[in-house]
Amino acid sequence: MAAPLGTQRARTRARLTGETHAQARLNLHGPDGVPDAEHHEQAALEAAILSELHDAYDGAHHPLDGAVYGMTRVRPSRTSLVLHPADGLWEDVLDLLLPATDADLDDPAIAGIPGLRCRPLPKGQIVLYRPDTPASVLLQLPADDVAEARQWITEMSRDGDPVRTTATWTPAEREQLPAYEARLGDVMARSRVLRRLLAFRDLPAVSLIDTSGDVPSPDDFRQILAAGAEERPVNAARTGPVRTLGRPVDRALVLAVVGGHAANGRGRGGVGRTRTTVGLARALAARGLRVLVVDADPAGWVRVSFTGDIAEGVRVEHAVAHVKCLFDARGLRSLLCHHRIP
């Protein structure tokens, strides 16, 4: 039996936002379950946050990170938005978003989002807001970061920078605001992208704002969702619009082959990781696909298994640092971002 439409939309929203299914179904709106911002001020603030995150994190994520632009989850409602920064990134995010005097910029020398202010809330949250507007965005901090973040905000109020210490807009921020919002362009379009940020977590690297200032469209999101959906028979029941879309042919598919772990934390041998990886690579290559196999085993058994018998279209790389056999996350990101198979 097909799932009820509400359940289908909750699953779709969970894939777009990184929420659990139970969280996603609490506030469903529209065909994909994600509501738009209720008023222009909210959309403008969210558009500014997306733009600042893009400047700092453009392309700097990988599926194994579980984060896109430093965020591991978003929880949108009509009147607000909750962002979950990855562990340890709260200070980078706050320092990036909050306005500050910047001597390297032309007059008025303000970096960050004009008019943005913050204050701590209970339950490990920090509210980002603009004075005299209804707009707000919440940062939900990991429990281990809460005390340090509160101390950072307290010390920030004493640093003497007027754009971070005053409770209202400064004249310089007011002067800069029109030009800043003009650069944002369609704020509703950027707000929609921020509210669906985690749709891109399975892509090796993304640039959500292109050189012309455009952002992914609703059709782009439908294509991403369709690419992750299972193939269904032509006569199968369909309860939502996503399942009727075609699958794009130009999107990279990332597969992770993992197995059980022994009590000492090291991978348990003999469970079939290498055999499965080699079989998948050969089967995909046989269908005409280009395949990059990244071996994260210090022993390098995948490369050994391919020695002298690498199928056409398959490339094998190692992602383990030489020092203490540590996992080389930086090397893996570089491989995935710049992977080309001739």
XYZ file of C-alpha atoms in Angstrom:
342
model
C 0.000 0.000 0.000
C 1.297 3.469 -0.887
C 2.279 5.767 1.958
C -0.146 8.582 2.845
C 0.682 11.901 1.184
C 1.633 13.464 4.543
C 4.143 10.697 5.198
C 5.545 11.063 1.677
C 6.020 14.805 2.200
C 7.641 14.227 5.593
C 10.174 11.884 3.997
C 10.854 14.398 1.257
C 11.308 17.222 3.756
C 13.645 15.090 5.880
C 15.902 14.571 2.862
C 15.944 18.324 2.165
C 16.575 19.482 5.727
C 18.422 16.668 7.500
C 15.660 16.339 10.112
C 14.408 13.054 11.433
C 11.130 11.832 9.980
C 9.326 12.632 13.263
C 10.658 16.202 13.261
C 9.866 16.751 9.600
C 6.204 15.759 9.855
C 5.449 18.356 12.574
C 5.322 21.345 10.224
C 4.509 20.270 6.669
C 3.649 22.864 4.030
C 3.648 22.711 0.254
C 4.434 19.749 -2.024
C 7.883 19.099 -0.494
C 6.854 19.845 3.108
C 9.161 22.869 3.502
C 7.380 26.209 4.143
C 8.544 29.496 2.648
C 9.410 32.423 4.899
C 6.237 34.256 5.877
C 7.481 37.834 5.332
C 10.124 39.694 3.352
C 12.297 40.596 6.358
C 12.667 36.909 7.273
C 13.533 35.945 3.697
C 16.051 38.801 3.466
C 17.840 37.675 6.635
C 17.977 34.052 5.477
C 19.227 35.140 2.038
C 22.017 37.122 3.694
C 23.007 34.134 5.850
C 23.174 31.839 2.811
C 25.348 34.358 0.972
C 27.806 34.759 3.857
C 28.025 30.984 4.368
C 28.606 30.547 0.653
C 31.512 32.991 0.706
C 33.175 31.010 3.500
C 32.291 27.384 2.700
C 31.792 27.320 -1.082
C 32.576 23.768 -2.195
C 34.247 22.952 1.128
C 32.230 19.928 2.196
C 32.100 16.235 1.437
C 29.419 13.591 2.082
C 31.481 12.048 4.895
C 31.400 15.390 6.744
C 27.625 15.238 7.123
C 27.501 19.038 6.760
C 26.760 21.536 4.003
C 28.167 25.047 4.436
C 28.940 24.112 8.049
C 25.360 23.006 8.856
C 24.225 19.487 9.734
C 20.479 20.191 9.869
C 17.923 22.936 9.268
C 14.429 23.203 10.752
C 12.233 25.680 8.869
C 8.896 27.128 9.943
C 6.895 29.983 8.430
C 8.192 32.569 10.902
C 11.695 31.341 11.724
C 14.500 28.944 10.913
C 16.738 26.788 13.130
C 20.259 25.999 11.914
C 22.440 23.286 13.484
C 26.158 24.099 13.088
C 28.585 21.197 13.036
C 30.589 20.537 16.202
C 33.109 23.288 16.873
C 31.961 25.587 14.038
C 29.720 27.934 16.031
C 32.475 30.554 16.511
C 33.407 30.581 12.832
C 29.736 30.969 11.902
C 29.042 33.773 14.379
C 32.228 35.630 13.493
C 31.318 35.334 9.832
C 27.695 36.453 10.100
C 27.865 39.233 12.710
C 28.846 42.671 11.357
C 32.229 44.079 12.283
C 34.395 47.005 11.325
C 36.828 45.902 8.621
C 39.696 48.195 7.736
C 40.267 46.271 4.492
C 36.865 47.285 3.099
C 35.862 50.566 1.481
C 33.814 53.057 3.481
C 31.461 52.232 5.147
C 33.827 49.558 6.417
C 31.366 46.890 7.602
C 31.871 43.172 7.044
C 29.189 40.584 7.739
C 25.414 41.114 7.665
C 24.369 44.738 8.320
C 22.159 45.089 11.393
C 22.591 41.515 12.619
C 22.684 41.022 16.397
C 22.715 37.944 18.626
C 21.902 36.872 22.171
C 21.945 33.513 23.952
C 18.724 31.667 24.760
C 18.009 28.653 27.001
C 18.521 25.086 25.777
C 21.748 25.874 23.945
C 20.314 28.235 21.353
C 21.568 31.567 20.029
C 19.116 33.874 18.297
C 20.278 35.967 15.345
C 18.011 38.941 14.684
C 17.799 42.434 13.294
C 16.515 45.176 15.639
C 13.042 46.532 14.869
C 12.190 43.658 12.507
C 10.348 40.344 13.082
C 13.147 38.370 11.407
C 15.129 35.817 13.421
C 17.202 32.680 12.897
C 18.202 30.300 15.700
C 21.512 28.494 15.992
C 21.138 25.219 17.882
C 24.543 24.486 19.403
C 25.934 21.065 20.330
C 25.802 20.624 24.111
C 29.597 20.741 24.466
C 29.776 24.179 22.810
C 27.112 26.034 24.811
C 29.189 27.343 27.737
C 32.026 28.545 25.522
C 29.615 30.254 23.136
C 27.912 32.144 25.972
C 31.299 33.337 27.200
C 32.257 34.427 23.685
C 29.082 36.499 23.328
C 29.658 38.124 26.729
C 33.210 39.097 25.797
C 32.102 40.336 22.381
C 29.922 42.981 24.067
C 33.069 44.436 25.648
C 35.333 44.578 22.600
C 34.402 48.170 21.739
C 33.324 47.600 18.125
C 30.142 49.722 17.837
C 28.485 47.491 15.240
C 28.652 44.570 17.695
C 27.977 46.390 20.954
C 25.074 48.701 20.122
C 21.547 47.352 20.461
C 20.275 49.285 17.430
C 21.400 49.878 13.860
C 24.460 52.078 13.415
C 24.399 54.818 10.734
C 27.071 52.943 8.768
C 24.923 49.800 8.656
C 21.871 51.758 7.527
C 23.947 53.346 4.791
C 25.317 50.033 3.579
C 22.023 48.079 3.685
C 20.561 49.099 0.266
C 23.717 48.122 -1.618
C 24.029 44.905 0.381
C 20.444 43.810 -0.373
C 20.847 44.763 -4.024
C 23.700 42.251 -4.267
C 21.425 39.546 -2.819
C 18.946 39.825 -5.668
C 15.907 37.534 -5.244
C 15.921 37.032 -1.475
C 13.029 34.554 -1.527
C 14.951 32.259 -3.891
C 18.000 32.281 -1.600
C 15.830 31.757 1.467
C 14.325 28.653 -0.161
C 17.790 27.239 -0.784
C 18.891 27.765 2.833
C 15.724 26.011 4.027
C 16.595 22.992 1.836
C 20.340 23.106 2.403
C 20.871 19.440 3.273
C 19.596 18.272 -0.115
C 23.198 18.744 -1.241
C 24.905 16.693 1.471
C 25.416 13.664 -0.803
C 27.254 15.663 -3.470
C 31.079 15.727 -3.221
C 31.167 19.546 -3.524
C 28.601 22.181 -4.379
C 28.509 25.865 -5.199
C 25.016 27.051 -4.337
C 25.443 30.540 -5.826
C 26.952 30.688 -9.304
C 29.008 33.497 -10.793
C 25.893 35.279 -12.065
C 24.280 35.198 -8.592
C 21.693 32.531 -9.424
C 20.792 29.774 -6.959
C 19.247 26.305 -7.476
C 15.647 26.430 -8.661
C 12.702 24.308 -7.466
C 13.256 22.097 -10.509
C 16.868 21.539 -9.413
C 15.630 20.305 -6.041
C 13.149 17.954 -7.713
C 15.955 16.549 -9.842
C 18.149 15.966 -6.779
C 15.313 14.193 -4.987
C 14.529 12.102 -8.045
C 18.176 11.065 -8.342
C 18.041 9.609 -4.840
C 14.691 7.875 -5.233
C 14.448 4.173 -5.961
C 13.395 3.065 -9.416
C 9.716 2.122 -9.501
C 7.715 0.052 -12.002
C 5.709 2.061 -14.508
C 2.402 0.843 -13.043
C 3.396 1.428 -9.397
C 1.228 3.707 -7.272
C 2.515 7.249 -6.905
C 1.410 9.525 -4.099
C 3.658 12.556 -4.629
C 5.144 14.626 -7.441
C 8.752 13.658 -6.761
C 8.424 10.028 -7.884
C 7.249 10.966 -11.395
C 10.419 12.873 -12.288
C 13.199 11.501 -14.449
C 16.634 10.701 -13.067
C 19.426 13.090 -14.133
C 22.419 11.502 -15.846
C 25.133 14.002 -14.921
C 25.137 13.746 -11.112
C 27.860 11.880 -9.269
C 26.701 8.978 -7.098
C 28.656 8.369 -3.900
C 28.592 4.871 -2.370
C 30.207 4.046 0.975
C 31.026 0.413 1.699
C 31.473 -0.180 5.441
C 31.409 -3.180 7.745
C 31.364 -4.242 11.387
C 33.999 -3.118 13.866
C 35.867 -5.160 16.438
C 35.936 -4.158 20.090
C 39.204 -2.243 19.666
C 37.603 0.100 17.137
C 39.457 -1.268 14.103
C 37.620 -2.708 11.141
C 36.818 -6.403 11.422
C 38.332 -8.435 8.608
C 36.614 -11.007 6.458
C 33.141 -9.397 6.325
C 33.240 -8.655 2.584
C 34.049 -4.945 2.275
C 36.780 -5.406 -0.307
C 34.905 -8.013 -2.358
C 31.752 -5.829 -2.386
C 33.690 -2.717 -3.407
C 35.525 -4.452 -6.238
C 32.318 -6.072 -7.485
C 30.405 -2.783 -7.461
C 33.198 -0.950 -9.275
C 33.398 -3.549 -12.028
C 29.617 -3.770 -12.415
C 29.222 0.019 -12.686
C 32.123 0.292 -15.118
C 30.551 -2.456 -17.244
C 27.513 -0.192 -17.624
C 29.694 2.544 -19.094
C 30.059 4.643 -15.931
C 33.293 6.235 -14.744
C 34.210 4.961 -11.274
C 36.604 6.327 -8.669
C 37.371 3.754 -5.944
C 38.801 5.303 -2.763
C 40.434 2.735 -0.469
C 40.385 3.832 3.211
C 41.962 0.574 4.459
C 45.566 1.041 5.707
C 46.380 -2.394 4.262
C 45.225 -1.284 0.799
C 43.441 -4.534 -0.050
C 41.196 -2.895 -2.651
C 44.192 -1.761 -4.701
C 45.758 -5.225 -4.307
C 42.542 -6.862 -5.520
C 42.577 -4.717 -8.661
C 46.290 -5.207 -9.432
C 46.701 -6.180 -13.084
C 42.951 -6.354 -13.612
C 41.522 -2.822 -13.368
C 38.471 -2.506 -15.581
C 38.272 0.265 -18.151
C 36.768 3.402 -16.580
C 37.870 2.490 -13.033
C 40.470 4.457 -11.085
C 41.728 3.304 -7.655
C 43.165 5.727 -5.084
C 44.292 5.363 -1.461
C 42.929 7.720 1.252
C 45.110 6.819 4.233
C 47.858 9.135 5.482
C 51.280 7.542 5.858
C 51.653 8.718 9.465
C 50.122 6.198 11.916
C 47.799 4.948 9.135
C 45.298 7.735 9.838
C 42.332 8.362 7.568
C 43.265 11.179 5.160
C 40.041 13.225 5.043
C 41.724 16.170 3.303
C 43.144 13.916 0.618
C 39.763 12.269 0.126
C 38.031 15.643 -0.313
C 40.642 16.648 -2.871
C 40.150 13.420 -4.809
C 36.382 13.829 -4.927
C 36.491 17.528 -5.828
C 39.035 17.131 -8.632
C 38.327 13.586 -9.779
C 38.627 13.163 -13.513
C 38.846 9.835 -15.349
C 40.172 10.193 -18.901
